[in-house]
CSV table of C-alpha atoms in Angstrom, one decimal:
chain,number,residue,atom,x,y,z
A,1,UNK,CA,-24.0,-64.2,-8.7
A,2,UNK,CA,-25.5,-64.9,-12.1
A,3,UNK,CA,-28.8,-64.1,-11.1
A,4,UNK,CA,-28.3,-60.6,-10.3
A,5,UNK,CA,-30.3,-59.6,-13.5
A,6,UNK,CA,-33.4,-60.0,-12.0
A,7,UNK,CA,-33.0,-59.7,-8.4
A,8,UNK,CA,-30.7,-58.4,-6.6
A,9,UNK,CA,-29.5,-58.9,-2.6
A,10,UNK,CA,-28.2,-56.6,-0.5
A,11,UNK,CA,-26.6,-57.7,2.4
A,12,UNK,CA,-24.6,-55.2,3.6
A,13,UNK,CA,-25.7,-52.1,5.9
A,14,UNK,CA,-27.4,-48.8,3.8
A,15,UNK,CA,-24.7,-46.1,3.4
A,16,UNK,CA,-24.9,-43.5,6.1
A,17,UNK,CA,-28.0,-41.7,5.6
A,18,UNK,CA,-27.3,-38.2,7.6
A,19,UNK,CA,-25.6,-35.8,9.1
A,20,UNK,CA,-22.0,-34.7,8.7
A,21,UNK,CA,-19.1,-34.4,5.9
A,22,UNK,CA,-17.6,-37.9,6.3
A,23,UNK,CA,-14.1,-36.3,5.4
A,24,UNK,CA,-14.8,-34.0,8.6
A,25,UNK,CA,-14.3,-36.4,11.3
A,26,UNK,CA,-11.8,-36.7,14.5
A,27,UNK,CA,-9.0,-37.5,11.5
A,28,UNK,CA,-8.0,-34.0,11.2
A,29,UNK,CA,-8.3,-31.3,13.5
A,30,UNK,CA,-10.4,-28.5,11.8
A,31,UNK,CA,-8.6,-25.9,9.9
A,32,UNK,CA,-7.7,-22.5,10.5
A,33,UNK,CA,-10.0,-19.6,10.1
A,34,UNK,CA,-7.9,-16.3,10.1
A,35,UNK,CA,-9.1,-13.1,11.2
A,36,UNK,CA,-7.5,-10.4,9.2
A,37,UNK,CA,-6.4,-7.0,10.7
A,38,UNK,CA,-9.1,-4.4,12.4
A,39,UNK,CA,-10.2,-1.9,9.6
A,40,UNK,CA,-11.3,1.6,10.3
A,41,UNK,CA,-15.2,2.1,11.0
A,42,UNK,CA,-18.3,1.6,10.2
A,43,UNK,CA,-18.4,-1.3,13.1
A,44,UNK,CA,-20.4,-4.4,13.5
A,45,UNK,CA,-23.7,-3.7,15.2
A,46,UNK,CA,-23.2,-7.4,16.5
A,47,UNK,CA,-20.6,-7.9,18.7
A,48,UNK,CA,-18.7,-10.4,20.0
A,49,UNK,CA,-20.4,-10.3,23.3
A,50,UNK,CA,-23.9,-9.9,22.0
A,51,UNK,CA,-22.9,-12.5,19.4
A,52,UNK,CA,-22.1,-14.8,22.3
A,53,UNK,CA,-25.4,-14.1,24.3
A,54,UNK,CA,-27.5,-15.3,21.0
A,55,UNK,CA,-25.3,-18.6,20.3
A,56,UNK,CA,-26.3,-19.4,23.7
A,57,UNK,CA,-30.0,-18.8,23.5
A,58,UNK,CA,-29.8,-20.9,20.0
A,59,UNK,CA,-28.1,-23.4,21.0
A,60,UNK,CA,-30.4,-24.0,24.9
A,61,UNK,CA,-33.5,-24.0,22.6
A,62,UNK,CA,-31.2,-26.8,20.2
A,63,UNK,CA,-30.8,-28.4,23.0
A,64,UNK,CA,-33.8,-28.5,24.7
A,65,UNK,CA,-35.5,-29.4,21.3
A,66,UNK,CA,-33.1,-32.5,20.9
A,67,UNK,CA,-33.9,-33.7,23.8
A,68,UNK,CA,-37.5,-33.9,23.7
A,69,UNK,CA,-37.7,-34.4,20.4
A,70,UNK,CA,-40.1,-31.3,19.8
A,71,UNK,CA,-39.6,-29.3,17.1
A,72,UNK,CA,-41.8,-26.7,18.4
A,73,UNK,CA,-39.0,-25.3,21.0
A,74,UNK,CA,-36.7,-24.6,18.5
A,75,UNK,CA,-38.4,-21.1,17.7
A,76,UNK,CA,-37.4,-18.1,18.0
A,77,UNK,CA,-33.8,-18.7,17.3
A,78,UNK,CA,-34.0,-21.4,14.9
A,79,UNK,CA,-36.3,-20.9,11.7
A,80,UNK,CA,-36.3,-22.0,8.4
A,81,UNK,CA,-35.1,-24.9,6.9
A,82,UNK,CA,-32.9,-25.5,9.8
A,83,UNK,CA,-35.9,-26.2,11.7
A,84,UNK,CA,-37.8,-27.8,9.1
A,85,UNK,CA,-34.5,-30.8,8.9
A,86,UNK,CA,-34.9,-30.8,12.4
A,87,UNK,CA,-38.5,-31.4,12.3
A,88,UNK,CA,-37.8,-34.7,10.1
A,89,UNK,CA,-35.1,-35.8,11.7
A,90,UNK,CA,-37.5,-36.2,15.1
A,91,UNK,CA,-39.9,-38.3,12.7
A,92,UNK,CA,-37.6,-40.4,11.7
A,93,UNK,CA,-36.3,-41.1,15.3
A,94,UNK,CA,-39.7,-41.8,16.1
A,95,UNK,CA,-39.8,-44.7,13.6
A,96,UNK,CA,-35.8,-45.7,14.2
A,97,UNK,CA,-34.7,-44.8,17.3
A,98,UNK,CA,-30.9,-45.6,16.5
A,99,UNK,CA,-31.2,-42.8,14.2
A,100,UNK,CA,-30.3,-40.5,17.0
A,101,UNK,CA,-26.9,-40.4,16.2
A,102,UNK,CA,-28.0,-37.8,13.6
A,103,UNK,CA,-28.5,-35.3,15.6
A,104,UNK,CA,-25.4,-33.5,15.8
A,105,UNK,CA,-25.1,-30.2,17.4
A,106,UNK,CA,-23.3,-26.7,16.9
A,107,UNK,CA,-22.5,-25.5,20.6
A,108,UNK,CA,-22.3,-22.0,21.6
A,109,UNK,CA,-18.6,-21.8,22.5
A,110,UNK,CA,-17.4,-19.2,19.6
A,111,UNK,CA,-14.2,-20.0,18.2
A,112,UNK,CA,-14.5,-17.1,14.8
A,113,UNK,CA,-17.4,-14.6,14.5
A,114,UNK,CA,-18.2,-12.7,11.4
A,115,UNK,CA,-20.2,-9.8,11.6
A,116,UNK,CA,-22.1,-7.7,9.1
A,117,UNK,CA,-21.7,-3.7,9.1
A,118,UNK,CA,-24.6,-3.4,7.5
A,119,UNK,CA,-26.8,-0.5,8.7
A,120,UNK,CA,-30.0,-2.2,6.6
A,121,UNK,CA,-31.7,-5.2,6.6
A,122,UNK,CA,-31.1,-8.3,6.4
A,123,UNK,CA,-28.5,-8.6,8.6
A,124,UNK,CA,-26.0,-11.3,8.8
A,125,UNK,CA,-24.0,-13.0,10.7
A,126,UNK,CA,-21.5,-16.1,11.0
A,127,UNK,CA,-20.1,-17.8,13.4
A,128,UNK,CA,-17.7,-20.8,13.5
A,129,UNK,CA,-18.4,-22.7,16.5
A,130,UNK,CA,-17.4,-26.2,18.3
A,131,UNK,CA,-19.1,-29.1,18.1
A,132,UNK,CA,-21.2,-29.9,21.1
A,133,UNK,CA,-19.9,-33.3,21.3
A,134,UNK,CA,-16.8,-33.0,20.0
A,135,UNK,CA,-14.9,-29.4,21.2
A,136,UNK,CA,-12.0,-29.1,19.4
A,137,UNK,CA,-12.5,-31.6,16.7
A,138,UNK,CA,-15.1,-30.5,14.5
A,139,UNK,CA,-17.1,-27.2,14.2
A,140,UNK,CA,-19.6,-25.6,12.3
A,141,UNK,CA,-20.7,-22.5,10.8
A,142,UNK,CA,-24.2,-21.2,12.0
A,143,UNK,CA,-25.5,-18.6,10.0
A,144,UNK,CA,-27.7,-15.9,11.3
A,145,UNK,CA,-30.0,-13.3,10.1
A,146,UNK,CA,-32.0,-10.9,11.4
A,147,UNK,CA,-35.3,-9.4,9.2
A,148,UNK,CA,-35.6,-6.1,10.3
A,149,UNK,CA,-34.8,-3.9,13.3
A,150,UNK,CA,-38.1,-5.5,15.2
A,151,UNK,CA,-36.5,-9.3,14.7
A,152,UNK,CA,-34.5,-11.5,16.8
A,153,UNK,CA,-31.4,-12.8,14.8
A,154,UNK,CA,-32.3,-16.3,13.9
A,155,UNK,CA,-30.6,-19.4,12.0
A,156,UNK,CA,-31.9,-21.6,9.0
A,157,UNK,CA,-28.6,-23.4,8.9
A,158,UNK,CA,-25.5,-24.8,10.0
A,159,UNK,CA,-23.0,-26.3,7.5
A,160,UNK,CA,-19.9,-28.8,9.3
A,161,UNK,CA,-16.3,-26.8,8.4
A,162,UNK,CA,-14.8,-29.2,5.7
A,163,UNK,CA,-11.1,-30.7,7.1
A,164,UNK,CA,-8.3,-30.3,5.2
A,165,UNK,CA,-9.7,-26.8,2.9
A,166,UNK,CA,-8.2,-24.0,3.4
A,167,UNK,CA,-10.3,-21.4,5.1
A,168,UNK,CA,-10.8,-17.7,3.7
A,169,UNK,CA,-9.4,-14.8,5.9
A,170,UNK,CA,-12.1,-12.8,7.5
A,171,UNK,CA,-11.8,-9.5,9.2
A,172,UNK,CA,-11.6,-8.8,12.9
A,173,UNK,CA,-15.0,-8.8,15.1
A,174,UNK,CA,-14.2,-5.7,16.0
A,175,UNK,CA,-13.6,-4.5,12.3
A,176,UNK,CA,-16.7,-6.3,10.7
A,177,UNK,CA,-17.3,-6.8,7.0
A,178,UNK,CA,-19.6,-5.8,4.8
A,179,UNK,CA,-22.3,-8.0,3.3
A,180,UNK,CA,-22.8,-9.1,-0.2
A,181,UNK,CA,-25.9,-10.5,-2.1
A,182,UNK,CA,-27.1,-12.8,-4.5
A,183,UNK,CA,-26.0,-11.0,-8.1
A,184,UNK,CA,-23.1,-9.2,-6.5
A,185,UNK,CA,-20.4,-8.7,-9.3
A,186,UNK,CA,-16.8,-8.7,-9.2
A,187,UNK,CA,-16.5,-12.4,-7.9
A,188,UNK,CA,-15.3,-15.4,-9.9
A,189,UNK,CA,-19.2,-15.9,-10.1
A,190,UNK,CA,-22.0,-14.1,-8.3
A,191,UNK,CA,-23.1,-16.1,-5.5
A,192,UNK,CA,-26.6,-16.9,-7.2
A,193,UNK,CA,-24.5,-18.3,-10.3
A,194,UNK,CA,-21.7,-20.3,-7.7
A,195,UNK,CA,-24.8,-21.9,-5.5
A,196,UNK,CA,-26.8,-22.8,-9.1
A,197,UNK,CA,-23.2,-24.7,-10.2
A,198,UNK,CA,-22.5,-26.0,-7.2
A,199,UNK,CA,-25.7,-28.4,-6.9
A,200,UNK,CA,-24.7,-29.3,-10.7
A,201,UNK,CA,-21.6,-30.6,-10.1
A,202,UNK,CA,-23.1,-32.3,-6.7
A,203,UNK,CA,-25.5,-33.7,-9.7
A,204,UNK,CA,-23.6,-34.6,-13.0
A,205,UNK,CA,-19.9,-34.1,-11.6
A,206,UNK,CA,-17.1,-31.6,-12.5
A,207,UNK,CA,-15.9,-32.7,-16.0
A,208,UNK,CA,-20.0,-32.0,-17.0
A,209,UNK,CA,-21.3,-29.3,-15.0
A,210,UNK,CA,-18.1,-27.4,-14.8
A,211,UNK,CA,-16.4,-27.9,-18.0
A,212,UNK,CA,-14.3,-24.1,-17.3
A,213,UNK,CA,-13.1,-25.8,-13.5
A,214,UNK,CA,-14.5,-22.7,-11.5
A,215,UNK,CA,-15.4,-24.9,-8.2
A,216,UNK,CA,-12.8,-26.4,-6.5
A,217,UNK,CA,-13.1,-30.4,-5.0
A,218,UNK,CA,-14.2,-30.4,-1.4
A,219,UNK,CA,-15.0,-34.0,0.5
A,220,UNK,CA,-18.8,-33.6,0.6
A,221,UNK,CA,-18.6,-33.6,-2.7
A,222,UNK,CA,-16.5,-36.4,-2.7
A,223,UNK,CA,-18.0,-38.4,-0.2
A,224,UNK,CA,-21.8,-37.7,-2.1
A,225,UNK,CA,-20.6,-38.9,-5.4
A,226,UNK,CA,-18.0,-42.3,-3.9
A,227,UNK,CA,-21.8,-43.1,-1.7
A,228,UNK,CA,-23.6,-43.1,-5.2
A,229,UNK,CA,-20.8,-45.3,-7.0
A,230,UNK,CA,-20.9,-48.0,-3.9
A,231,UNK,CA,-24.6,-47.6,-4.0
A,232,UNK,CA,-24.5,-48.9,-8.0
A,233,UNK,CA,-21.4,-51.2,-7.5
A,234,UNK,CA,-23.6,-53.3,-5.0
A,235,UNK,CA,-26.8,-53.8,-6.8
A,236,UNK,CA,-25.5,-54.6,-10.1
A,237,UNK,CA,-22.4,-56.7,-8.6
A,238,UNK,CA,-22.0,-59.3,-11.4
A,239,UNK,CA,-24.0,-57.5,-14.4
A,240,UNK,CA,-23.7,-55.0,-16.6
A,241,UNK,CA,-23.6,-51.4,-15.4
A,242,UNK,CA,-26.9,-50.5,-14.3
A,243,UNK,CA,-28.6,-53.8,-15.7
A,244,UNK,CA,-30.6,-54.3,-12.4
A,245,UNK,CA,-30.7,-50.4,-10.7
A,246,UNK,CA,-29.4,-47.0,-11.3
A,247,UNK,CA,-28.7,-44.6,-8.7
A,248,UNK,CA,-28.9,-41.0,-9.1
A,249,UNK,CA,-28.7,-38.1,-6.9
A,250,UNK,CA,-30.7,-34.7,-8.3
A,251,UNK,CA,-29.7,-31.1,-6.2
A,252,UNK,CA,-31.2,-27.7,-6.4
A,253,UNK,CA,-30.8,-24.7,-4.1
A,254,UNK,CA,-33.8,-23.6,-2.6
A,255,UNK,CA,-35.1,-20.2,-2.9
A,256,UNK,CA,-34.9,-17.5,0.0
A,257,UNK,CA,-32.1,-18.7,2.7
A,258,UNK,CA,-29.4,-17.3,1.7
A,259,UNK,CA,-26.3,-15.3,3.2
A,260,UNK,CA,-23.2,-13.6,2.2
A,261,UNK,CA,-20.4,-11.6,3.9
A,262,UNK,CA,-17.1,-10.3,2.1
A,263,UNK,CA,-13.4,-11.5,3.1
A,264,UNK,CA,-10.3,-9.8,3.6
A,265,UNK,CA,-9.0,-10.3,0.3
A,266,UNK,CA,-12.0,-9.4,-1.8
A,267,UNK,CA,-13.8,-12.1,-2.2
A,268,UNK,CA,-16.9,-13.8,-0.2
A,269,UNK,CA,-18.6,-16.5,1.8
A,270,UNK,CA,-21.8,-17.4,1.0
A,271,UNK,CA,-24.3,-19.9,2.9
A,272,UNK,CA,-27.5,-21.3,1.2
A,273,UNK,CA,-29.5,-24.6,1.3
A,274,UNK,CA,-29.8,-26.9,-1.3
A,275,UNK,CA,-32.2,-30.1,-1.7
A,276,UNK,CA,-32.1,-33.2,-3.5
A,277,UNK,CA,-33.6,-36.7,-4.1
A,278,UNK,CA,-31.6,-39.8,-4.8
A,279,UNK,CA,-33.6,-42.1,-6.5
A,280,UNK,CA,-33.1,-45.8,-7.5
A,281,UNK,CA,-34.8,-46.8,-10.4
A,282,UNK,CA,-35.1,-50.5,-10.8
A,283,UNK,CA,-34.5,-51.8,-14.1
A,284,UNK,CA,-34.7,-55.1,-13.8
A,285,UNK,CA,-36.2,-57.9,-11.6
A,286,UNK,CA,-36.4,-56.4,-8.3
A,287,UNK,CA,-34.0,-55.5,-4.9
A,288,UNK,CA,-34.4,-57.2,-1.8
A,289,UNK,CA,-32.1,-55.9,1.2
A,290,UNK,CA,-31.7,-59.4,3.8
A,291,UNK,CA,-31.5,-57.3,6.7
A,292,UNK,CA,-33.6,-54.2,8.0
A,293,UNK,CA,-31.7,-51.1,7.5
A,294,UNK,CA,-32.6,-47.3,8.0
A,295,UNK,CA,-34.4,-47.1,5.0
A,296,UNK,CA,-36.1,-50.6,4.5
A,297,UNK,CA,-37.7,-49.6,8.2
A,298,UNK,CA,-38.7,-45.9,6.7
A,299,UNK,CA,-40.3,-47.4,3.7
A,300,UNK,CA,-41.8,-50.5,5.0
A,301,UNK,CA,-40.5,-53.2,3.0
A,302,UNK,CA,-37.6,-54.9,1.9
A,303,UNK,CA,-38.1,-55.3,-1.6
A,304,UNK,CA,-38.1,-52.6,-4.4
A,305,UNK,CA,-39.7,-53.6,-7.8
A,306,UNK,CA,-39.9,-50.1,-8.8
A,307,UNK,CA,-37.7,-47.6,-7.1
A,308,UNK,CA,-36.4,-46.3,-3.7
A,309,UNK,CA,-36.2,-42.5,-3.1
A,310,UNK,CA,-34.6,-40.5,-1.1
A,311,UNK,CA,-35.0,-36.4,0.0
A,312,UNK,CA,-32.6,-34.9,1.7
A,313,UNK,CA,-31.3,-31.0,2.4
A,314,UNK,CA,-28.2,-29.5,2.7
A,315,UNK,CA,-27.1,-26.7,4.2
A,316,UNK,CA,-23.4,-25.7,1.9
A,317,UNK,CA,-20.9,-22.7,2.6
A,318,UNK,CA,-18.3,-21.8,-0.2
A,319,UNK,CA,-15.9,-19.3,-0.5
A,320,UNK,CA,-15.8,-17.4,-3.8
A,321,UNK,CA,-12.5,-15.3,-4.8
A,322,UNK,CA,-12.5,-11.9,-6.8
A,323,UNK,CA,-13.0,-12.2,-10.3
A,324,UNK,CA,-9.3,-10.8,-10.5
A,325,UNK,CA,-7.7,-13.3,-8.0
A,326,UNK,CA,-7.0,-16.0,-10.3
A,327,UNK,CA,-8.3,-18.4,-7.8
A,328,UNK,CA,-11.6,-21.1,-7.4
A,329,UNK,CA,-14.6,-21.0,-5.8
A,330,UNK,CA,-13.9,-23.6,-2.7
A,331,UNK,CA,-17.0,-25.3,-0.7
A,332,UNK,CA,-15.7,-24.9,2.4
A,333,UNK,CA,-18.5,-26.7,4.9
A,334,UNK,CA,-22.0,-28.7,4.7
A,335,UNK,CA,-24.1,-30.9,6.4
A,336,UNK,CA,-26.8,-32.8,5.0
A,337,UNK,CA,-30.0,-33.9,6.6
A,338,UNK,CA,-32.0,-37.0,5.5
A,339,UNK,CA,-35.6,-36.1,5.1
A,340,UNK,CA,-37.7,-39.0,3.8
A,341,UNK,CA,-37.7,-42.2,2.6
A,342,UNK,CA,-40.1,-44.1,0.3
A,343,UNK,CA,-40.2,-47.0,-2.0
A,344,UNK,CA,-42.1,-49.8,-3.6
């Protein structure tokens, strides 16, 4: 199509626009988390039982919310951003019905907890879980945290276990672990460092952001940067790169969600919440989807002259080796959350 240059039609259906790793799918069965042997005291003050009891308060009120589409139900158990996605995810529906199928759901059926010995506070927790949908075939990590001794543990995110990673060892329930925090040393980076590099590379890519290859691949990654590339490939089909749109995709962690709990061998898992806005800047003519999509419905029109943008948030859990382990930090789970959509 020659005239491409100055306008530019896009037939085909929008990309997915929420929800789950697309590498994490019924394709391959979840992998292995391994609990390492029982170590000698202090305990968990969260056991598996009591773990058990909350996961199935959080996920009644998850429930219950989904179903009526009320945001307000969610509380106690579910605060934060976790609550805040779902809150725009039940806008969204409002406007687009179909867009249901976003709402995917940890279930309380515990497969792996991991429990903080911490006598202070905060107080985490994290627990890999089935899907509610899809037992057996895809889980997630809910993270937990409890303020002070007055608080009820509550969740500000869930991140889909990534298929085909290897998963860290973890210590026993029994056994418990202790916690670690956001400048703790003796890691390949501290987990403030490994979250900041993490949403670059989600932004520029590994041979830029990560020019000493710290961070292992992972599919959301993957999946994130092949969306942006068939984004760009369709509206400049025929032209010169980028002659009618660019497409680009800008992550930053957010401040205050964060949780981190030590592994067998050293090392840590670490859960935060990172947002982002992919934008598409027209540079020519204008874009014109033929059909009504997900986001031509959420922006109200069809036709771009001067961008459509995009916000999403992401919860992300990584695993980050000792400093002395020789080994890469590996994202290990995420799921990502359209939030808004705009355009004109």
């Amino acid at each position: 199509m020659t005239g491409l240059s100055r306008r530019s039609l896009l037939g085909l259906t929008a990309l997915t626009a929420a929800g789950a790793l697309t590498a994490c799918g019924s394709e391959k069965k979840p992998p292995k988390v391994d609990p390492g042997p029982k170590l000698a005291s202090p305990t968990p003050e969260l056991t598996g039982t009591k773990l058990g009891e909350i996961l199935t308060q959080y996920a009644k009120a998850l429930e219950k919310a989904d179903a009526g589409k009320n945001a307000d139900l969610l509380a106690p158990r579910i605060s934060g951003s976790a609550a805040e996605f779902r809150r725009a995810t039940y806008a969204i529906i409002s406007k687009v019905p179909e867009h249901e199928s976003a709402l995917q759901r940890p279930s309380d059926k515990l497969v792996v907890p991991i429990a903080s010995t911490s006598e202070g506070f905060p107080r985490y927790a994290l627990a890999l879980v089935d899907d509610a949908a899809n037992a057996g075939e895809a889980r997630f990590f809910v993270g937990l945290q409890q303020k002070d001794a007055r608080s009820d543990y509550t969740s500000w995110g869930w991140a889909r276990q990534a298929a085909g990673i290897e998963m860290p060892t973890v210590p026993s329930a029994e056994a418990g672990t202790t916690q670690v925090d956001l400048e703790q040393q003796g890691l390949v980076l501290t987990p403030k460092e490994a979250l900041a590099k993490y949403a670059a590379v989600l932004t520029d890519g590994h041979d830029k952001a990560d020019p000493d290859d710290l961070i292992n691949e992972d599919p959301f990654q993957q999946s994130a940067h092949a969306e942006i590339q068939g984004e760009r490939a369709q509206m400049n089909e025929g032209v010169d790169w980028d002659e009618v749109a660019s497409v680009r995709e800008e992550y930053a962690v957010k401040d205050g969600e964060f949780l981190g709990l030590a592994t067998a061998e050293g090392g840590a898992v670490v859960m935060g919440t990172i947002t982002s806005t992919r934008r598409v800047s027209v540079n020519s003519g204008s874009i014109s989807y033929t059909e009504e999509n997900l986001y031509t419905k959420l922006a109200g029109t069809k036709k771009f002259e001067k961008e459509l943008v995009r916000t999403y948030g992401t919860t992300v859990l990584m695993h980050i080796p000792a400093a002395d382990s020789g080994a890469k930090i590996q994202p290990i789970g995420a799921y990502k959350v359209l939030l808004s959509v705009s355009g004109s």
